[in-house]
Short mmCIF file of C-alpha atoms and ligand atoms in Angstrom, two decimals:
data_model
loop_
_atom_site.label_atom_id
_atom_site.label_comp_id
_atom_site.label_asym_id
_atom_site.label_seq_id
_atom_site.Cartn_x
_atom_site.Cartn_y
_atom_site.Cartn_z
CA MET E 50 4.39 1.07 -12.00
CA THR E 51 7.16 0.78 -9.47
CA GLU E 52 7.54 2.57 -6.17
CA PRO E 53 9.10 6.05 -6.30
CA ALA E 54 12.88 5.95 -6.24
CA VAL E 55 13.29 9.21 -4.33
CA THR E 56 16.25 9.36 -2.00
CA GLU E 57 17.24 11.99 0.54
CA SER E 58 19.63 13.49 -1.98
CA THR E 59 16.92 13.95 -4.63
CA VAL E 60 14.27 15.51 -2.38
CA ILE E 61 14.12 19.22 -2.93
CA VAL E 62 12.05 21.70 -0.96
CA ASP E 63 10.93 25.27 -1.51
CA GLN E 64 11.39 28.29 0.76
CA PHE E 65 8.66 27.00 3.09
CA GLY E 66 9.95 23.42 3.22
CA ARG E 67 7.38 22.06 0.75
CA ARG E 68 8.49 19.16 -1.43
CA LEU E 69 8.23 19.04 -5.20
CA ARG E 70 5.96 16.09 -5.60
CA ASN E 71 2.74 16.56 -7.53
CA LEU E 72 2.79 17.63 -11.17
CA ARG E 73 -0.32 18.50 -13.13
CA ILE E 74 0.28 18.35 -16.86
CA SER E 75 -2.14 20.14 -19.16
CA VAL E 76 -2.04 18.34 -22.51
CA THR E 77 -4.25 20.86 -24.32
CA ASP E 78 -5.78 24.26 -23.61
CA ARG E 79 -8.88 23.36 -25.65
CA CYS E 80 -12.13 22.37 -24.03
CA ASN E 81 -15.41 21.01 -25.37
CA LEU E 82 -17.50 22.69 -22.64
CA ARG E 83 -17.88 26.36 -21.79
CA CYS E 84 -18.58 26.30 -18.05
CA ASN E 85 -19.45 29.81 -17.02
CA TYR E 86 -17.22 29.75 -13.93
CA CYS E 87 -14.19 28.96 -16.10
CA MET E 88 -14.80 29.89 -19.75
CA PRO E 89 -17.66 32.40 -19.86
CA GLU E 90 -16.50 34.24 -23.00
CA GLU E 91 -17.51 33.65 -26.61
CA GLU E 92 -13.99 33.86 -28.00
CA TYR E 93 -10.64 32.74 -26.67
CA ALA E 94 -7.00 33.17 -27.64
CA TRP E 95 -5.53 29.67 -28.00
CA LEU E 96 -1.93 28.56 -27.62
CA PRO E 97 -0.13 28.31 -31.00
CA ARG E 98 -0.17 24.70 -32.21
CA GLU E 99 3.56 24.64 -32.90
CA ASP E 100 4.22 25.47 -29.25
CA ILE E 101 2.34 22.45 -27.89
CA LEU E 102 4.72 19.89 -26.41
CA SER E 103 4.89 16.53 -28.12
CA PHE E 104 4.38 13.40 -26.03
CA GLU E 105 8.11 12.74 -26.29
CA GLU E 106 8.88 16.22 -24.95
CA ILE E 107 6.44 15.72 -22.09
CA GLY E 108 8.11 12.40 -21.34
CA GLN E 109 11.56 14.05 -21.28
CA LEU E 110 10.36 16.64 -18.78
CA VAL E 111 8.58 14.06 -16.64
CA ASP E 112 11.83 12.11 -16.35
CA VAL E 113 13.54 15.21 -14.99
CA PHE E 114 10.70 15.96 -12.58
CA VAL E 115 10.68 12.37 -11.33
CA GLU E 116 14.38 12.59 -10.68
CA LEU E 117 13.70 15.62 -8.47
CA GLY E 118 10.99 13.91 -6.43
CA VAL E 119 7.74 14.08 -8.41
CA ASP E 120 5.85 10.82 -7.93
CA LYS E 121 2.32 11.91 -8.80
CA VAL E 122 1.25 13.12 -12.23
CA ARG E 123 -2.22 14.20 -13.18
CA LEU E 124 -3.17 14.83 -16.81
CA THR E 125 -5.47 17.79 -17.26
CA GLY E 126 -6.54 20.29 -19.93
CA GLY E 127 -8.56 22.09 -21.05
CA GLU E 128 -10.15 18.76 -21.64
CA PRO E 129 -7.36 16.16 -21.86
CA LEU E 130 -9.36 13.73 -23.98
CA LEU E 131 -9.35 16.27 -26.81
CA ARG E 132 -5.64 15.53 -27.21
CA LYS E 133 -5.35 12.98 -29.99
CA ASP E 134 -4.12 9.55 -28.99
CA LEU E 135 -3.83 10.39 -25.30
CA SER E 136 -3.59 6.73 -24.33
CA ARG E 137 -0.17 6.66 -26.06
CA LEU E 138 1.08 9.31 -23.63
CA VAL E 139 -0.53 7.42 -20.74
CA ALA E 140 1.28 4.23 -21.74
CA MET E 141 4.59 6.11 -22.01
CA LEU E 142 4.21 7.67 -18.57
CA ALA E 143 2.83 4.55 -16.90
CA ALA E 144 6.01 2.73 -17.94
CA ARG E 145 8.20 5.30 -16.16
CA PRO E 146 9.83 3.83 -13.10
CA GLY E 147 9.37 6.13 -10.13
CA LEU E 148 5.93 7.45 -11.00
CA GLY E 149 3.70 6.10 -8.24
CA ASP E 150 0.41 7.70 -9.24
CA LEU E 151 -0.85 8.55 -12.72
CA ALA E 152 -4.30 10.13 -12.82
CA MET E 153 -6.47 12.26 -15.09
CA THR E 154 -9.14 14.88 -14.56
CA THR E 155 -11.72 15.01 -17.35
CA ASN E 156 -15.11 16.56 -17.96
CA GLY E 157 -16.25 13.07 -18.97
CA VAL E 158 -17.82 13.94 -22.33
CA LEU E 159 -15.45 11.68 -24.30
CA LEU E 160 -14.70 9.26 -21.49
CA ALA E 161 -16.97 6.37 -22.46
CA GLU E 162 -15.21 5.90 -25.80
CA HIS E 163 -11.70 6.26 -24.38
CA ALA E 164 -12.01 4.49 -21.01
CA PRO E 165 -11.02 0.97 -22.13
CA ALA E 166 -7.87 2.16 -23.94
CA LEU E 167 -6.86 4.45 -21.08
CA ARG E 168 -7.23 1.66 -18.57
CA ARG E 169 -5.24 -0.74 -20.73
CA ALA E 170 -2.54 1.91 -21.13
CA GLY E 171 -2.09 2.07 -17.36
CA LEU E 172 -3.97 5.16 -16.21
CA GLY E 173 -4.34 4.67 -12.47
CA ARG E 174 -7.27 6.87 -11.50
CA VAL E 175 -9.90 9.10 -13.04
CA THR E 176 -11.62 12.18 -11.67
CA VAL E 177 -14.68 13.43 -13.52
CA SER E 178 -15.91 17.00 -13.17
CA LEU E 179 -19.68 17.00 -12.81
CA ASP E 180 -21.46 20.02 -11.38
CA THR E 181 -25.07 18.97 -11.71
CA LEU E 182 -27.29 15.96 -12.17
CA ARG E 183 -29.89 17.96 -14.08
CA PRO E 184 -29.49 18.00 -17.88
CA GLU E 185 -31.11 21.41 -18.37
CA ARG E 186 -28.95 22.90 -15.67
CA PHE E 187 -25.84 21.30 -17.21
CA GLN E 188 -26.72 22.91 -20.53
CA ALA E 189 -27.18 26.32 -18.95
CA LEU E 190 -23.91 25.99 -17.02
CA THR E 191 -21.73 24.57 -19.81
CA ARG E 192 -23.49 25.84 -22.95
CA ARG E 193 -23.33 22.29 -24.32
CA ASP E 194 -25.90 19.50 -24.47
CA THR E 195 -23.70 16.59 -23.41
CA HIS E 196 -24.87 15.75 -19.90
CA ALA E 197 -25.91 12.21 -20.85
CA ARG E 198 -22.47 11.54 -22.32
CA VAL E 199 -20.79 12.54 -19.04
CA LEU E 200 -22.99 10.09 -17.15
CA GLU E 201 -22.14 7.41 -19.74
CA GLY E 202 -18.46 8.14 -19.16
CA ILE E 203 -18.86 7.68 -15.43
CA ALA E 204 -20.77 4.45 -16.01
CA ALA E 205 -17.96 3.21 -18.28
CA VAL E 206 -15.39 3.73 -15.53
CA ARG E 207 -17.57 1.81 -13.14
CA ALA E 208 -18.25 -0.96 -15.66
CA ALA E 209 -14.52 -1.39 -16.16
CA GLY E 210 -14.15 -1.98 -12.42
CA TRP E 211 -11.70 0.91 -12.30
CA PRO E 212 -11.01 1.84 -8.69
CA GLY E 213 -10.49 5.35 -7.32
CA LEU E 214 -13.20 7.20 -9.26
CA LYS E 215 -13.84 10.70 -7.96
CA ILE E 216 -16.43 13.25 -8.95
CA ASP E 217 -15.46 16.92 -8.58
CA THR E 218 -18.24 19.47 -8.21
CA VAL E 219 -17.71 23.22 -8.14
CA VAL E 220 -20.44 24.53 -5.84
CA ILE E 221 -21.90 27.93 -6.74
CA ARG E 222 -24.64 29.63 -4.81
CA GLY E 223 -27.85 29.90 -6.77
CA VAL E 224 -26.54 27.52 -9.45
CA ASN E 225 -26.14 24.04 -7.97
CA ASP E 226 -25.90 24.42 -4.20
CA ASP E 227 -29.23 22.62 -3.84
CA GLU E 228 -27.68 19.40 -5.20
CA LEU E 229 -25.17 18.51 -2.48
CA VAL E 230 -27.25 15.63 -1.14
CA ASP E 231 -28.28 14.44 -4.62
CA LEU E 232 -24.63 14.30 -5.69
CA ILE E 233 -23.60 12.32 -2.63
CA GLU E 234 -26.41 9.87 -3.31
CA TYR E 235 -25.45 9.64 -6.97
CA GLY E 236 -21.79 9.08 -6.05
CA ALA E 237 -22.80 6.06 -4.00
CA THR E 238 -24.61 4.52 -6.97
CA VAL E 239 -21.50 4.76 -9.17
CA SER E 240 -18.91 3.90 -6.49
CA ALA E 241 -17.39 7.38 -6.65
CA GLU E 242 -16.17 9.69 -3.93
CA VAL E 243 -17.68 13.12 -4.41
CA ARG E 244 -15.59 16.21 -3.71
CA PHE E 245 -17.19 19.60 -3.41
CA ILE E 246 -15.00 22.50 -4.49
CA GLU E 247 -15.51 26.04 -3.28
CA TYR E 248 -15.92 28.47 -6.16
CA MET E 249 -12.49 30.06 -6.65
CA ASP E 250 -11.47 33.51 -7.88
CA VAL E 251 -8.87 32.22 -10.31
CA GLY E 252 -8.03 33.44 -13.82
CA GLY E 253 -11.02 32.89 -16.09
CA ALA E 254 -13.56 33.20 -13.27
CA THR E 255 -14.55 36.69 -14.38
CA GLN E 256 -18.05 36.34 -12.90
CA TRP E 257 -16.77 35.36 -9.45
CA SER E 258 -17.99 37.14 -6.33
CA MET E 259 -17.73 36.20 -2.69
CA ASP E 260 -21.46 36.03 -2.22
CA ARG E 261 -21.62 33.19 -4.76
CA VAL E 262 -19.17 31.09 -2.74
CA VAL E 263 -20.66 28.35 -0.60
CA SER E 264 -18.08 27.81 2.13
CA ARG E 265 -16.94 24.49 3.51
CA ARG E 266 -18.62 25.41 6.77
CA GLU E 267 -21.96 26.02 5.07
CA MET E 268 -21.73 22.81 3.03
CA LEU E 269 -21.10 20.82 6.21
CA VAL E 270 -24.05 22.44 7.98
CA ARG E 271 -26.35 21.65 5.07
CA LEU E 272 -25.17 18.07 4.78
CA ALA E 273 -25.47 17.53 8.55
CA GLU E 274 -29.10 18.64 8.34
CA ARG E 275 -29.74 15.71 6.03
CA TYR E 276 -27.31 13.07 7.28
CA GLY E 277 -26.69 13.86 10.96
CA PRO E 278 -23.25 14.21 12.53
CA ILE E 279 -20.33 14.31 10.08
CA GLU E 280 -16.94 13.12 11.18
CA PRO E 281 -13.72 14.64 9.78
CA ILE E 282 -11.19 12.03 8.69
CA VAL E 283 -7.76 12.82 10.05
CA GLU E 284 -5.07 12.08 7.46
CA GLU E 285 -1.45 13.05 6.91
CA THR E 286 -1.65 14.18 3.30
CA SER E 287 -0.97 17.11 1.02
CA ALA E 288 -4.11 16.34 -1.00
CA PRO E 289 -6.30 19.42 -1.43
CA ALA E 290 -9.52 17.76 -0.27
CA GLU E 291 -10.39 17.36 3.36
CA ARG E 292 -12.38 14.18 3.74
CA PHE E 293 -15.41 13.54 5.90
CA ARG E 294 -17.41 10.47 6.87
CA LEU E 295 -21.16 10.26 7.15
CA ILE E 296 -22.75 8.21 9.88
CA ASP E 297 -23.42 5.40 7.39
CA GLY E 298 -19.72 5.24 6.50
CA ARG E 299 -19.85 7.02 3.16
CA VAL E 300 -16.97 9.39 2.53
CA PHE E 301 -16.89 12.71 0.69
CA GLY E 302 -14.41 15.55 0.33
CA ILE E 303 -14.39 19.33 0.37
CA ILE E 304 -11.75 21.49 -1.29
CA SER E 305 -11.92 24.77 0.53
CA SER E 306 -9.34 26.79 -1.39
CA THR E 307 -11.36 30.00 -1.11
CA THR E 308 -12.24 30.19 2.59
CA ALA E 309 -9.68 27.85 4.20
CA PRO E 310 -6.66 27.50 1.88
CA PHE E 311 -4.03 24.84 2.39
CA CYS E 312 -0.97 26.42 0.76
CA ARG E 313 1.29 25.45 3.64
CA ALA E 314 1.21 21.82 2.50
CA CYS E 315 1.12 22.48 -1.24
CA ASP E 316 3.43 20.26 -3.27
CA ARG E 317 1.66 20.92 -6.59
CA SER E 318 2.89 22.62 -9.71
CA ARG E 319 1.50 22.87 -13.20
CA LEU E 320 2.92 22.42 -16.67
CA THR E 321 0.94 24.02 -19.49
CA ALA E 322 0.52 22.30 -22.84
CA ASP E 323 3.17 24.63 -24.31
CA GLY E 324 5.70 23.93 -21.60
CA LEU E 325 5.39 26.79 -19.13
CA TRP E 326 5.80 25.63 -15.55
CA TYR E 327 3.69 27.38 -12.90
CA LEU E 328 4.41 27.02 -9.22
CA CYS E 329 0.94 28.11 -8.11
CA LEU E 330 -2.55 28.28 -9.54
CA TYR E 331 -2.47 32.03 -8.90
CA ALA E 332 1.05 32.70 -10.18
CA ALA E 333 1.31 35.55 -12.66
CA ARG E 334 4.31 34.06 -14.46
CA GLY E 335 5.66 30.63 -15.26
CA THR E 336 9.09 29.28 -16.12
CA ASP E 337 9.57 28.44 -19.79
CA LEU E 338 10.75 24.83 -20.04
CA ARG E 339 9.90 24.48 -23.74
CA LYS E 340 12.64 26.79 -24.94
CA PRO E 341 15.53 25.04 -23.18
CA LEU E 342 14.06 21.69 -24.17
CA ARG E 343 13.89 22.66 -27.83
CA THR E 344 17.26 24.39 -27.93
CA GLY E 345 19.11 21.33 -26.76
CA ALA E 346 19.50 21.87 -23.02
CA SER E 347 21.12 18.87 -21.41
CA ARG E 348 19.36 16.79 -18.77
CA GLU E 349 21.68 18.34 -16.16
CA GLU E 350 20.72 21.85 -17.28
CA LEU E 351 17.01 21.03 -17.05
CA LEU E 352 17.55 19.46 -13.63
CA ALA E 353 19.37 22.58 -12.45
CA LEU E 354 16.69 24.93 -13.81
CA ILE E 355 13.79 23.05 -12.22
CA ARG E 356 15.64 22.50 -8.97
CA SER E 357 16.62 26.14 -8.50
CA THR E 358 13.16 27.39 -9.51
CA TRP E 359 11.44 25.15 -6.97
CA GLN E 360 13.96 25.99 -4.28
CA GLY E 361 13.12 29.68 -4.71
CA ARG E 362 9.35 29.11 -4.53
CA ARG E 363 7.45 31.29 -2.06
CA ASP E 364 3.97 30.99 -3.61
CA ARG E 365 0.91 30.81 -1.39
CA GLY E 366 -1.61 32.35 -3.72
CA ALA E 367 -4.86 31.27 -2.08
CA GLU E 368 -3.71 32.43 1.35
CA GLU E 369 -2.79 35.82 -0.09
CA ARG E 370 -6.18 36.05 -1.79
CA LEU E 371 -7.87 35.28 1.51
CA ALA E 372 -6.08 38.24 3.07
CA THR E 373 -7.07 40.59 0.20
CA PRO E 374 -9.67 43.14 1.27
CA GLY E 375 -12.68 43.58 -1.03
CA ARG E 376 -11.91 40.42 -2.96
CA SER E 377 -13.08 40.45 -6.58
CA PRO E 378 -12.18 38.45 -9.74
CA LEU E 379 -8.44 37.93 -9.99
CA MET E 380 -8.18 38.91 -13.65
CA GLN E 381 -10.09 41.15 -15.97
CA ILE E 382 -11.00 40.02 -19.48
CA GLY E 383 -8.43 42.27 -21.14
CA GLU E 384 -5.56 40.70 -19.18
CA LEU E 385 -6.79 37.18 -19.98
CA LYS E 386 -7.01 37.96 -23.69
CA ARG E 387 -3.47 39.33 -23.71
CA ASP E 388 -2.04 36.22 -22.06
CA PRO E 389 -3.97 32.96 -22.28
CA HIS E 390 -1.59 31.43 -19.73
CA LEU E 391 -3.49 33.35 -17.07
CA GLU E 392 -6.60 31.30 -17.84
CA MET E 393 -7.56 28.44 -15.56
CA HIS E 394 -8.30 26.24 -18.58
CA THR E 395 -4.73 26.76 -19.82
CA ARG E 396 -2.99 25.90 -16.61
CA GLY E 397 -5.09 22.89 -15.79
CA GLY E 398 -7.16 23.88 -12.77
S1 SF4 T 630 -2.94 28.64 -4.11
FE1 SF4 T 630 -0.94 28.03 -4.94
S2 SF4 T 630 0.32 27.52 -3.18
FE2 SF4 T 630 -1.82 27.61 -2.47
S3 SF4 T 630 -2.55 25.49 -2.61
FE3 SF4 T 630 -3.09 26.46 -4.56
S4 SF4 T 630 -1.35 26.07 -5.95
FE4 SF4 T 630 -0.66 25.63 -3.87
#
C-alpha cells in the first residue's frame, strides 16, 4: 500500500476540529458467538440480506472516504470472517492507493483457516477479541464451545510471522477480572500486545452496570501489585488505547472509554454492513449512504454528503455518558429489537 495522499485541501474536520481519518467497516451483522456483554438475547433482528453492501459498493465508498482523508480502515462485524470470501474484499482494499492501514478485528473462531489467504490478500494487522484463557469460562461467557479454535487462530497469526497482533479483552468484574496477569503472560507467549477494555454501556450491553466496570485505575493498581511500577507511554495518537510499559519492557494497553473517555481526539466513524454511516459509537442515528449509492449518486454528490455530514459532527458520546447521573444501560431490549442498528454488533464495536 502507498502512503496516504491527503493534502491540506482534502483534510476535513468536524465542529471540534477532529479529522475524518479512521473508518470501521462492518461487513456483516452476524456473529458466531453470543458474548453476554454484547449479544445476551436468544433472538435477534438481522439486517435484510438485500441491504448488505456488495464488496464493490464498499470499495466505491472507501474511495470517497479516502479522498476526504481516511487512511485507516478496520474490518469488523459482527464477526467479519462470516462474510463469504472476505479475502477478496481485503485484496480490493489493500490495492487502494492512499489507504495506509488495513486491519481487522475478529473473534478468532475462523481465523486459523482464513489467516493465510488474508495475509496474502494484504491485510496489514489483526486484532483478536479474547476475554478469557479458561475454556469453561469462555463457554459461559459466549455460549459457544470454540475456545480452542480461537487459540488456534492466534497461533496461526503468529506462525505466519504476521506483525502487529493485538488481543482485546473486555474486563468485567466477577467474570474475568482475575485474569489480567494471565492474559499479559499469554500475550507474551504469542507475541501479542494485550489491550484491556473497560466494560461499556453501549447498545446491546443490556446487563451493564457501573459496579461491573473495572476502571483503568483499578486495572493499573492490580497489575502494579504483580509487576511493580508501570510507566505510561507518551504518544501523539488518536488511538483509543493508552499504552503502558512494565518494568521488563513489555507493553500493554487500556481502553478506558467508560471512566476516562477520549472523545476529544476521536477520528473514528463506522459504516454498517447495510451502508449506514455512524459518527459515534453512541449515536442514535446514522447517515444512509446505501440509498444514494444505489440510486446513482455521482462521486461528487457522495463526497459532498460525507464532507458536510462530518463537518457538522458534534458527537462525544462517551463523555456525555460519563456526565449522566445514575448511569444505566444505554438501550432497553425493546428499542434494540425495533432498530438493529442500535446494536453494538451491527455497528462494529
Ligand atoms: S464515544 Fe463517540 S466520539 Fe467518543 S470516542 Fe467513542 S466514537 Fe468517538
